[in-house]
mmCIF file of C-alpha atoms in Angstrom:
data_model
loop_
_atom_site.group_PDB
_atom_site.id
_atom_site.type_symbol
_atom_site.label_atom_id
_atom_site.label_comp_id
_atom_site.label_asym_id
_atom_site.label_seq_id
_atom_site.Cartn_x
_atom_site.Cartn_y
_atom_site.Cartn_z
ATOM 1 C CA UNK H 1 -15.763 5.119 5.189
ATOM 2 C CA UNK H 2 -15.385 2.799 8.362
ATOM 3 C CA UNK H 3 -12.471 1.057 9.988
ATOM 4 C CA UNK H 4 -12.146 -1.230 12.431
ATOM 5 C CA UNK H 5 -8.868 -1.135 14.623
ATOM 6 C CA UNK H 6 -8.320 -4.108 17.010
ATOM 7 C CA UNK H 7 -6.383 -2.586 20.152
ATOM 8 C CA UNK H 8 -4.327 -5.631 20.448
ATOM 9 C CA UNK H 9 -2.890 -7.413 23.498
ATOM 10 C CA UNK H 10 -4.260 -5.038 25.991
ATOM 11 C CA UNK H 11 -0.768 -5.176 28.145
ATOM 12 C CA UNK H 12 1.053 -3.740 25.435
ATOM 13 C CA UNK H 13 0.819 -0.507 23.829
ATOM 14 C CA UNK H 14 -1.670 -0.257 21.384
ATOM 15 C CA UNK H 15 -4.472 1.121 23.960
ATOM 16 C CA UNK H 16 -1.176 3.489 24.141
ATOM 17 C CA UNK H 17 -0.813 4.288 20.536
ATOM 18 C CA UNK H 18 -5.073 4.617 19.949
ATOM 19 C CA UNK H 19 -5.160 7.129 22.847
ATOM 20 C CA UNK H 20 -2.389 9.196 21.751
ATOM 21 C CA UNK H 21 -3.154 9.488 17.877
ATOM 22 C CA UNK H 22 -6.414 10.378 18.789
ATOM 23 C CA UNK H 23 -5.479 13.089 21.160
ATOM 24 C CA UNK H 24 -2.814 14.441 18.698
ATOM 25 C CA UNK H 25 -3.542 17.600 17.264
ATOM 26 C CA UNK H 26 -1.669 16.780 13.837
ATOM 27 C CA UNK H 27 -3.756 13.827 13.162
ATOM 28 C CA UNK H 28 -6.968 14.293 11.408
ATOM 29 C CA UNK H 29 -9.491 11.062 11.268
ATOM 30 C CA UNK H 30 -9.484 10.144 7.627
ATOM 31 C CA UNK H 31 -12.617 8.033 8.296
ATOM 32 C CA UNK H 32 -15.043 6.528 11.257
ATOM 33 C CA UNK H 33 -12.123 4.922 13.235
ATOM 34 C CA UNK H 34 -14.267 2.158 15.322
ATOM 35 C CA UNK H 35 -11.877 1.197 17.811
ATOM 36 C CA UNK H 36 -12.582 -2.844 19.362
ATOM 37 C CA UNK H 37 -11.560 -3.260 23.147
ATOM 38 C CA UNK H 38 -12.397 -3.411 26.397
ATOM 39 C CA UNK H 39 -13.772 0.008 27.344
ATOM 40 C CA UNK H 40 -12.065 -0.209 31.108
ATOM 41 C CA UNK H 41 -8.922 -0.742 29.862
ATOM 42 C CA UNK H 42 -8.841 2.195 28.037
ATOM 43 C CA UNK H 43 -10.080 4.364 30.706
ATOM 44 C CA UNK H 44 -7.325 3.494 33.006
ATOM 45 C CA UNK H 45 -4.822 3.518 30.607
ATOM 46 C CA UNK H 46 -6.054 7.303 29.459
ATOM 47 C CA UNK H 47 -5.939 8.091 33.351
ATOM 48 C CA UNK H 48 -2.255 6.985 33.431
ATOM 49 C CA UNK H 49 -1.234 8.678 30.378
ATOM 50 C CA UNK H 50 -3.275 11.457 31.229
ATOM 51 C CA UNK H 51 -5.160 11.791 27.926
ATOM 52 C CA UNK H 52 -8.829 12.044 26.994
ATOM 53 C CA UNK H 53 -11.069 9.294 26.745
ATOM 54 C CA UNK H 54 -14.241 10.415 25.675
ATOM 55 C CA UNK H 55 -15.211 8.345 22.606
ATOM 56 C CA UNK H 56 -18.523 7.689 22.196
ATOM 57 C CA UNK H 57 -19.997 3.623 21.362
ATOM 58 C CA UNK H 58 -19.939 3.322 17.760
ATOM 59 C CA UNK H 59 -23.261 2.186 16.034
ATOM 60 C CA UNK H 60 -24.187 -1.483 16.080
ATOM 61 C CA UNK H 61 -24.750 -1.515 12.248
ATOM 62 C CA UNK H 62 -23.267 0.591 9.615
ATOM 63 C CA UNK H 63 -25.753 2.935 8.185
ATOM 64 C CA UNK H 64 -24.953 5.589 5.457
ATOM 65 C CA UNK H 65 -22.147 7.372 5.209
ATOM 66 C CA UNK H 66 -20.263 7.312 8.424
ATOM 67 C CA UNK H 67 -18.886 10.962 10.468
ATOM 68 C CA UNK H 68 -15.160 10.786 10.726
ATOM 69 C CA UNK H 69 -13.253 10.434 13.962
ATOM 70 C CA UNK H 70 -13.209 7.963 16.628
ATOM 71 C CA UNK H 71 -15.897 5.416 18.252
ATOM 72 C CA UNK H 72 -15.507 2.779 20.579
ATOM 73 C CA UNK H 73 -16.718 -0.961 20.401
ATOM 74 C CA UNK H 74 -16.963 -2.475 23.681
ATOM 75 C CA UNK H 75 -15.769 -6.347 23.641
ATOM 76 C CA UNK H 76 -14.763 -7.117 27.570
ATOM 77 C CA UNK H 77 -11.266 -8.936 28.306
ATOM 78 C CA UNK H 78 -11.712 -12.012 30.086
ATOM 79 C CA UNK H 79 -9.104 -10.817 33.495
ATOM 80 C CA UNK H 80 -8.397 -7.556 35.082
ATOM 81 C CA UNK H 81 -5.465 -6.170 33.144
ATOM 82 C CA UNK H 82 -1.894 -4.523 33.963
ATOM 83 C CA UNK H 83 0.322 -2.484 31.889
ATOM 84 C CA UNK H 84 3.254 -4.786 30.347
ATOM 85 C CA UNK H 85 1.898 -7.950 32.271
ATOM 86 C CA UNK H 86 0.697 -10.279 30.019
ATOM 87 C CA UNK H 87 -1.813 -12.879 31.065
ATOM 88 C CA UNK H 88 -3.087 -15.612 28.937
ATOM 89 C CA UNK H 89 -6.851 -15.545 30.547
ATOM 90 C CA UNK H 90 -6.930 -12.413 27.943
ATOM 91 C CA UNK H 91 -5.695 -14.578 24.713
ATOM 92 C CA UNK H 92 -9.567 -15.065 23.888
ATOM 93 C CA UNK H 93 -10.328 -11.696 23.885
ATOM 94 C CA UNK H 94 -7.730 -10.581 21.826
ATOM 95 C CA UNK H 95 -8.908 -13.385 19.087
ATOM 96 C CA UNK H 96 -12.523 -11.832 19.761
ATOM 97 C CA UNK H 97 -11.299 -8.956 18.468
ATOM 98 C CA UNK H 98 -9.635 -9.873 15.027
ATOM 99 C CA UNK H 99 -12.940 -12.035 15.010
ATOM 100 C CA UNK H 100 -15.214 -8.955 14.798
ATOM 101 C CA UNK H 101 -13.383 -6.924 12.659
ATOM 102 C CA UNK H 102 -12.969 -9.848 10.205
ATOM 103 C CA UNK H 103 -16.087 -11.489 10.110
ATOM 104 C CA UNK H 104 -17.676 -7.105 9.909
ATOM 105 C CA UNK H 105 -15.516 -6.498 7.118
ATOM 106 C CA UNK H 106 -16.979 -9.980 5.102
ATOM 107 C CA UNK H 107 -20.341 -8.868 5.745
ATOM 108 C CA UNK H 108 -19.530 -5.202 4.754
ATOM 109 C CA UNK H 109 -20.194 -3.105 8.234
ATOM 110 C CA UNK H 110 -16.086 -2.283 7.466
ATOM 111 C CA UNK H 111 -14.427 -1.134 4.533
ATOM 112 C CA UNK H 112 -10.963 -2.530 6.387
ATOM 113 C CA UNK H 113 -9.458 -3.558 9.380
ATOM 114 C CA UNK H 114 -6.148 -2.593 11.102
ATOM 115 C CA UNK H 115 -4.216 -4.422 13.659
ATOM 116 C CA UNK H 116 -3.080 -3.255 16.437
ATOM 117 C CA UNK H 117 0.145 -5.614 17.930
ATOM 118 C CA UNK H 118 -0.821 -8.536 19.583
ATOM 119 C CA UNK H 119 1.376 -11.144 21.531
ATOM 120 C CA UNK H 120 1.891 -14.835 19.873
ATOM 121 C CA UNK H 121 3.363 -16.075 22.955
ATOM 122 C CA UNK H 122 0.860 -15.849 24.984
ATOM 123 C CA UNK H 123 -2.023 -17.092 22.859
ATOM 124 C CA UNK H 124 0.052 -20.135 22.677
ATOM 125 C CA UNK H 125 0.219 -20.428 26.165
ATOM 126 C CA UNK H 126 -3.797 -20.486 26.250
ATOM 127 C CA UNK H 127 -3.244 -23.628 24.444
ATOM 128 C CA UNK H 128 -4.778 -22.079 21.035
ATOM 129 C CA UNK H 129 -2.201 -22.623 18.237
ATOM 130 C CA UNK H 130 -1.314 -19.451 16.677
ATOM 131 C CA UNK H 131 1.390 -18.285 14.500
ATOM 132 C CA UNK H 132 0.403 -14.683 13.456
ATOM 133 C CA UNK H 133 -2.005 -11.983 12.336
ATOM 134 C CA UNK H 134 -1.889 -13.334 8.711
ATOM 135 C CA UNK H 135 -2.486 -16.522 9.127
ATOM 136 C CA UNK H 136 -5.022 -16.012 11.441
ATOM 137 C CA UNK H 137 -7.274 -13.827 9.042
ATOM 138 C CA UNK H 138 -6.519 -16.193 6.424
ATOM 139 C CA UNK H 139 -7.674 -19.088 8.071
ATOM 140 C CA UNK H 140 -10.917 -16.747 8.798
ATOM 141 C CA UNK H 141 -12.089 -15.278 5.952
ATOM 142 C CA UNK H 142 -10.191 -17.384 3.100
ATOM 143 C CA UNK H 143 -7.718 -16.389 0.352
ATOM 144 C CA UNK H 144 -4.231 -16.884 -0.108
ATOM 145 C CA UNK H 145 -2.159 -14.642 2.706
ATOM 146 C CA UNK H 146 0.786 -12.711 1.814
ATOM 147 C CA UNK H 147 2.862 -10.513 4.437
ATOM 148 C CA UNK H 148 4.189 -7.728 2.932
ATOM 149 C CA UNK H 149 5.912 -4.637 4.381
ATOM 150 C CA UNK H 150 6.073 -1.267 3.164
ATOM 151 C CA UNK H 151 8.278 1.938 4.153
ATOM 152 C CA UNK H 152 8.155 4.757 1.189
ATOM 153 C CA UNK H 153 9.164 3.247 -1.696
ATOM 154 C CA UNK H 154 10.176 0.274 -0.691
ATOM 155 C CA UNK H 155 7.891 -2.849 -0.425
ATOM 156 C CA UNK H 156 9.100 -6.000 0.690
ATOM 157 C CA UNK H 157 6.388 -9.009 0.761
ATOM 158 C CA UNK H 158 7.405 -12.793 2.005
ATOM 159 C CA UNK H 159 7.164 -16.053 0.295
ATOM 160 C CA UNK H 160 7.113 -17.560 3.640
ATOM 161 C CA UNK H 161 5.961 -15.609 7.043
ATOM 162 C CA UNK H 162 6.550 -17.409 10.059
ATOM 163 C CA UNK H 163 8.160 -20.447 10.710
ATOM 164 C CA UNK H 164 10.708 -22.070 12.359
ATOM 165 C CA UNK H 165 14.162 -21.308 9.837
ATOM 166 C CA UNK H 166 14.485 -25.060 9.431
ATOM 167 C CA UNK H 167 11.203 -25.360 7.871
ATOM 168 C CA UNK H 168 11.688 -22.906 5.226
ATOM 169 C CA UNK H 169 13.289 -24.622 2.796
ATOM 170 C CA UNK H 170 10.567 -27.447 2.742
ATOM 171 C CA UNK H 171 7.770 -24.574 2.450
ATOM 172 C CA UNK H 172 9.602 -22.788 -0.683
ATOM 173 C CA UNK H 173 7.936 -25.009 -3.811
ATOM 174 C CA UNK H 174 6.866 -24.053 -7.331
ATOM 175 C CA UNK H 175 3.027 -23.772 -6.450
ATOM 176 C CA UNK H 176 3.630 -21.252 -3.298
ATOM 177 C CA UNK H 177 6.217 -19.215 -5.429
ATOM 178 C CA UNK H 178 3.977 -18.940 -8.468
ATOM 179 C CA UNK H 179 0.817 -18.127 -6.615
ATOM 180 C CA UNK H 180 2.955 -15.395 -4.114
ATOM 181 C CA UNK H 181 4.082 -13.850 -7.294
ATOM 182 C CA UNK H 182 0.243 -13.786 -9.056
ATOM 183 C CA UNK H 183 -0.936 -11.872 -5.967
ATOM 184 C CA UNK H 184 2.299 -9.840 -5.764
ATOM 185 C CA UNK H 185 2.165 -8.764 -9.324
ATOM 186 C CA UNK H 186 -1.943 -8.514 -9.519
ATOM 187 C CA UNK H 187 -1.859 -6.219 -5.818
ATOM 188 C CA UNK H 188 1.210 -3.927 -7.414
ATOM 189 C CA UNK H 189 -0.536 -3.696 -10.284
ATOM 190 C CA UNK H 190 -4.058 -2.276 -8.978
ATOM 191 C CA UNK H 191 -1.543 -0.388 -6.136
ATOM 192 C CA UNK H 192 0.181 1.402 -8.689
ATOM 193 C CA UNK H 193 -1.382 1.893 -12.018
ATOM 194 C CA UNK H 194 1.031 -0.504 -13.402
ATOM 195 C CA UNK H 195 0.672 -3.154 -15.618
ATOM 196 C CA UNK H 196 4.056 -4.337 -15.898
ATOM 197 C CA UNK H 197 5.299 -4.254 -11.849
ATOM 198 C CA UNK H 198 9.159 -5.004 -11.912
ATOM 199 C CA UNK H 199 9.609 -7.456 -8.985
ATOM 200 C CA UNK H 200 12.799 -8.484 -7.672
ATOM 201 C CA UNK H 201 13.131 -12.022 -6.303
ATOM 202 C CA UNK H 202 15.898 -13.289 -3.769
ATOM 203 C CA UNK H 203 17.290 -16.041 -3.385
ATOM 204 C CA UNK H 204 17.475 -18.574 -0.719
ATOM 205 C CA UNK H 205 20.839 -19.746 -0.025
ATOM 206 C CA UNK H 206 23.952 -16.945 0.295
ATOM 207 C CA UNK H 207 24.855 -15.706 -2.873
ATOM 208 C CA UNK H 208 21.805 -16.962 -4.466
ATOM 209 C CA UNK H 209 23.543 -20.655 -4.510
ATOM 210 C CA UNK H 210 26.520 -19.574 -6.569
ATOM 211 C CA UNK H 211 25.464 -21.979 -9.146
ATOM 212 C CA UNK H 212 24.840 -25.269 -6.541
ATOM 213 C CA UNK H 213 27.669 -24.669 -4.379
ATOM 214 C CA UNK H 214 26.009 -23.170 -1.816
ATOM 215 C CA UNK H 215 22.584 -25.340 -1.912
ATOM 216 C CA UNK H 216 20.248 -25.661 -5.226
ATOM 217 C CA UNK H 217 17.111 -24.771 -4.253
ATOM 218 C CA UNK H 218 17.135 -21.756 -6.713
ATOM 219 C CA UNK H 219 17.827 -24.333 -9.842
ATOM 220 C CA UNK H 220 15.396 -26.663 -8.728
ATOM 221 C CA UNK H 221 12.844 -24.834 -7.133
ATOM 222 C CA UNK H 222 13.325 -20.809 -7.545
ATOM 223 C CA UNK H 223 14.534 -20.261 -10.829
ATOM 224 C CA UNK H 224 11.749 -22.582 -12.958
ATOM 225 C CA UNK H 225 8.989 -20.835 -11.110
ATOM 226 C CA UNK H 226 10.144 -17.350 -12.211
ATOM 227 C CA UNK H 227 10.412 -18.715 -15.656
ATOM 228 C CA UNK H 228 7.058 -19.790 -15.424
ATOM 229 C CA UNK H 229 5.911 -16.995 -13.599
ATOM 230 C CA UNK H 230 7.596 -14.670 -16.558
ATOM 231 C CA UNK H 231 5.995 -16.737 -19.528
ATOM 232 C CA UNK H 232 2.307 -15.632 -17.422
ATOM 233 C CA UNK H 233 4.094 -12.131 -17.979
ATOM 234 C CA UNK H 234 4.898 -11.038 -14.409
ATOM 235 C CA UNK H 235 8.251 -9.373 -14.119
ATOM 236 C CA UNK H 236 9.995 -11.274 -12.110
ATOM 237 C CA UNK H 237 14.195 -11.118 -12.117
ATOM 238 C CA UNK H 238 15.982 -13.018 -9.974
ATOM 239 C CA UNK H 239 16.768 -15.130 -8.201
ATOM 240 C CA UNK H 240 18.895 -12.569 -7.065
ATOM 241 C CA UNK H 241 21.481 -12.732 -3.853
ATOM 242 C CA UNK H 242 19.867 -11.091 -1.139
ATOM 243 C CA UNK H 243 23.345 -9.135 0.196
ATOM 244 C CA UNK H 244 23.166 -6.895 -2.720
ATOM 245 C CA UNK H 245 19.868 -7.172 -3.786
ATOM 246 C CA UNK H 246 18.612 -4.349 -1.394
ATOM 247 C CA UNK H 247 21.010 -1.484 -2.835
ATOM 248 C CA UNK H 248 20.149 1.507 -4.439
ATOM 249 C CA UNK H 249 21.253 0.081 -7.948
ATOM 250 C CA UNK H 250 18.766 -2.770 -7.970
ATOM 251 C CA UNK H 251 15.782 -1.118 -5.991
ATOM 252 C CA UNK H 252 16.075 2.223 -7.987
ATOM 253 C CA UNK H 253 13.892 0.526 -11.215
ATOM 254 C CA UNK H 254 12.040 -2.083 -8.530
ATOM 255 C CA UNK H 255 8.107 -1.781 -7.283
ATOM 256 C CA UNK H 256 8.706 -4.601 -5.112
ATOM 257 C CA UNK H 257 11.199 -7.259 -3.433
ATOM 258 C CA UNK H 258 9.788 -10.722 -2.658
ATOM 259 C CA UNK H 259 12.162 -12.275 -0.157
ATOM 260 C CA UNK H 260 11.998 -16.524 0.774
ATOM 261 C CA UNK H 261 11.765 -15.849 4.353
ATOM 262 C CA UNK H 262 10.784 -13.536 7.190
ATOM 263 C CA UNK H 263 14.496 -12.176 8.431
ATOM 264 C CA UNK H 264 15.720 -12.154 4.988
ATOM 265 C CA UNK H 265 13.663 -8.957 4.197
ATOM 266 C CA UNK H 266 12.493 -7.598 6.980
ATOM 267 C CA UNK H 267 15.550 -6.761 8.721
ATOM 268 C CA UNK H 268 16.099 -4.163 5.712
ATOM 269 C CA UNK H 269 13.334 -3.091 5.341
ATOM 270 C CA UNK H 270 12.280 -2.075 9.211
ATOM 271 C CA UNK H 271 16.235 -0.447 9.187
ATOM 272 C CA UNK H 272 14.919 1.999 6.853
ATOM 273 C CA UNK H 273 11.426 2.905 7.882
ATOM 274 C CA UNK H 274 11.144 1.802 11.260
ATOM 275 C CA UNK H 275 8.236 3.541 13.155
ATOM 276 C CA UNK H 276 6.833 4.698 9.889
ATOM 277 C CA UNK H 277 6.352 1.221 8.270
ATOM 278 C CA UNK H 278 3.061 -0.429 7.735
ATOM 279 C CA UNK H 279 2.511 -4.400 7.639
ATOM 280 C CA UNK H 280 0.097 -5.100 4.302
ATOM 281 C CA UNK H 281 -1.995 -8.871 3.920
ATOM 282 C CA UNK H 282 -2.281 -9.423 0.509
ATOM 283 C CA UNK H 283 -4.418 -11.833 -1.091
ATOM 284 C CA UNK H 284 -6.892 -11.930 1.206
ATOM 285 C CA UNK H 285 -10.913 -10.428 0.396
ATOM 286 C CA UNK H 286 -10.622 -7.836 2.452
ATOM 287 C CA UNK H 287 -8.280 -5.160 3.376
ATOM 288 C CA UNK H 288 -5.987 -5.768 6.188
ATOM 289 C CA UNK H 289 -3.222 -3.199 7.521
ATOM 290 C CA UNK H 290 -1.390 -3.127 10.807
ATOM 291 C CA UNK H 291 1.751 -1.913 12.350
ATOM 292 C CA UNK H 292 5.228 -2.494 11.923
ATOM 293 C CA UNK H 293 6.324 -3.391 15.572
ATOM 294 C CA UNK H 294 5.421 -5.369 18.728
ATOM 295 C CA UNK H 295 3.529 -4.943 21.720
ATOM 296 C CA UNK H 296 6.460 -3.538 24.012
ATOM 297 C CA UNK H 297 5.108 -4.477 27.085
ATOM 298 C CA UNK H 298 8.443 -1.943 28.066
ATOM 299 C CA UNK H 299 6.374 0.908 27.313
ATOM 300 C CA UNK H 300 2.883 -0.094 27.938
ATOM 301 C CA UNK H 301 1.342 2.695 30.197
ATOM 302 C CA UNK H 302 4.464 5.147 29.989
ATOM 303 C CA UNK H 303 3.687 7.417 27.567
ATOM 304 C CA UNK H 304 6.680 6.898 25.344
ATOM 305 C CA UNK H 305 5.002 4.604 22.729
ATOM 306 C CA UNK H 306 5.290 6.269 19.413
ATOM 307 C CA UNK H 307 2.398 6.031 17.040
ATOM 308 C CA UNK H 308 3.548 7.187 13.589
ATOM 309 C CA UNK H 309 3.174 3.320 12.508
ATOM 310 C CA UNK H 310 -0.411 3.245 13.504
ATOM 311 C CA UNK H 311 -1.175 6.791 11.541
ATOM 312 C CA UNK H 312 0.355 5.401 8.425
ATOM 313 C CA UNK H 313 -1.317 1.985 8.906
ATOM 314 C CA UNK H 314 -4.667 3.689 8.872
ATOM 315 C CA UNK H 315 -4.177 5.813 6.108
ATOM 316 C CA UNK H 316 -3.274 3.498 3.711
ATOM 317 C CA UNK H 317 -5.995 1.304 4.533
ATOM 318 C CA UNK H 318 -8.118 3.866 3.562
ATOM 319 C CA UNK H 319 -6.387 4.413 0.482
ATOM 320 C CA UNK H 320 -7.204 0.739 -0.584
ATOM 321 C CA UNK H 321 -10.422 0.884 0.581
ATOM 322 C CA UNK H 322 -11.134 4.065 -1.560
ATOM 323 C CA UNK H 323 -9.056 2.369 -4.621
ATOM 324 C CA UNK H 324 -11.377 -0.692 -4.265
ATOM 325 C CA UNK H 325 -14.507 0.921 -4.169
ATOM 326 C CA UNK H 326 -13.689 2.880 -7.508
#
């Protein structure tokens, strides 16, 4: 099996988190780990964290059955770079990145791709318009995108990922709620061994509307598409008020929570797996996993990055990738 792992903005810390996984004794590479960056940057950056750096170039083409552990890709960043300075001459080569490991896993040189963090804001400031990793990918290799989240048990995907809070409600219709839950329900499904996923679904407004007082969205918009989502026989419940939704009474018989917006569900979620969660795009053709935090420029080059994130990102892409190729 072969990943590719983007390293990210290069002035945050996921040179950090490759350098240490790979130099920690615990972790044990579950596949050929082919590692896209610029191969300076990581030799400073091991120099300043004083760890190893001694990964050879990974093969142009894959070939066989790949050796596990890590190899390096070479792509060269665009400006000399500095530990938790970001500069937008780089933005490019961070896109280059996502572009190789996308376009390789298309043409089948990966079997998935995870994500090390990158920075939106200064893409933007490049002048290329950019809103995340998932839409992004989606916009490069096709499919529907959904952002989901997942911590243990607990798996929390998005009807809408990132935007502006005043343009949710306009982005919530029948046809995005429908489709989210066909992918939700068809990705638990395969994920699980189950059939019948039980989804919970919040609502938008607090208190899930309280029947139209507090905004209607869920009788106009929300509660017909799980009705028509249910009559395609996906178990959907709701639309539920997100305050007590997330409680042990309602997740204890739940596969997964389907939230309207991005800080509706995420806050929960990264509460109770932070540093252990993994970020999931569903709905796209090929597998997609990254981490569940930022680039902290803070840390960049201090050596108190934590990478549990990135070792649980990478082994459950390999888990798809092993579930799709049975």
């Amino acid at each position: 099996m072969r990943l590719a792992i983007t390293s990210g903005e290069p002035a945050g810390i996921g040179p950090d988190l490759l350098l240490a996984l790979a130099a920690d004794p615990a972790f044990v590479p579950p596949a050929e780990l082919v590692v896209l960056g610029d191969r300076a940057v990581f030799a400073a950056r091991a120099e300043a964290l004083g760890l190893p750096f001694d990964w050879p170039d990974a093969d142009p083409e894959r070939s066989g059955d790949q050796a596990q552990g890590f190899r390096f890709r070479h792509l060269p960043a665009a400006a000399p770079v500095t530990p938790g300075r970001l500069d937008s001459a780089n933005a490019r080569h961070v896109l280059d990145l996502l572009d190789h490991a996308a376009d390789g896993c298309v043409a089948g040189d990966y079997d998935a791709m995870v994500t090390a963090p990158l920075h939106k804001g200064v893409i933007n400031d490049a002048g290329v318009a950019f809103t995340g990793h998932t839409e992004y990918l989606a916009d490069r290799v096709g499919g529907h995108p959904v952002m989901m989240l997942v911590a243990g048990d607990l798996r929390v995907a998005l009807a809408t990922t990132h935007l502006p809070l005043a343009d949710v409600p306009a982005a919530i219709t029948g046809e995005v709620l429908t489709t989210v839950l066909e992918i939700l329900h068809r990705s638990m499904a395969d994920w699980l061994g189950k059939p019948q996923p039980r989804i919970l679904v919040a609502g938008l407004n607090p208190h899930a509307g309280e029947s139209g007082h507090l905004g209607d969205e869920e009788i106009r918009i929300i509660g017909p598409a799980l009705e028509a989502s249910r009559a395609r026989g996906i178990q959907a419940v709701g639309p539920l008020p997100a305050d007590t939704l997330f409680t042990p009474r309602h997740l204890e018989h739940a596969d997964a929570v389907l939230a309207m917006y991005h800080d509706q569900g995420l806050p929960v979620l990264k509460y109770a797996g932070f540093g252990r969660a993994v970020n999931v795009t569903l709905g796209l053709p090929i597998i997609r996993t990254s981490v569940d935090h930022g680039t902290a420029l803070d840390l960049a080059g201090t050596g108190r990055a934590e990478h549990g994130s990135l070792a649980a990102a990478i082994a459950l892409a390999c888990e798809q990738a092993e579930r799709r190729a049975a």
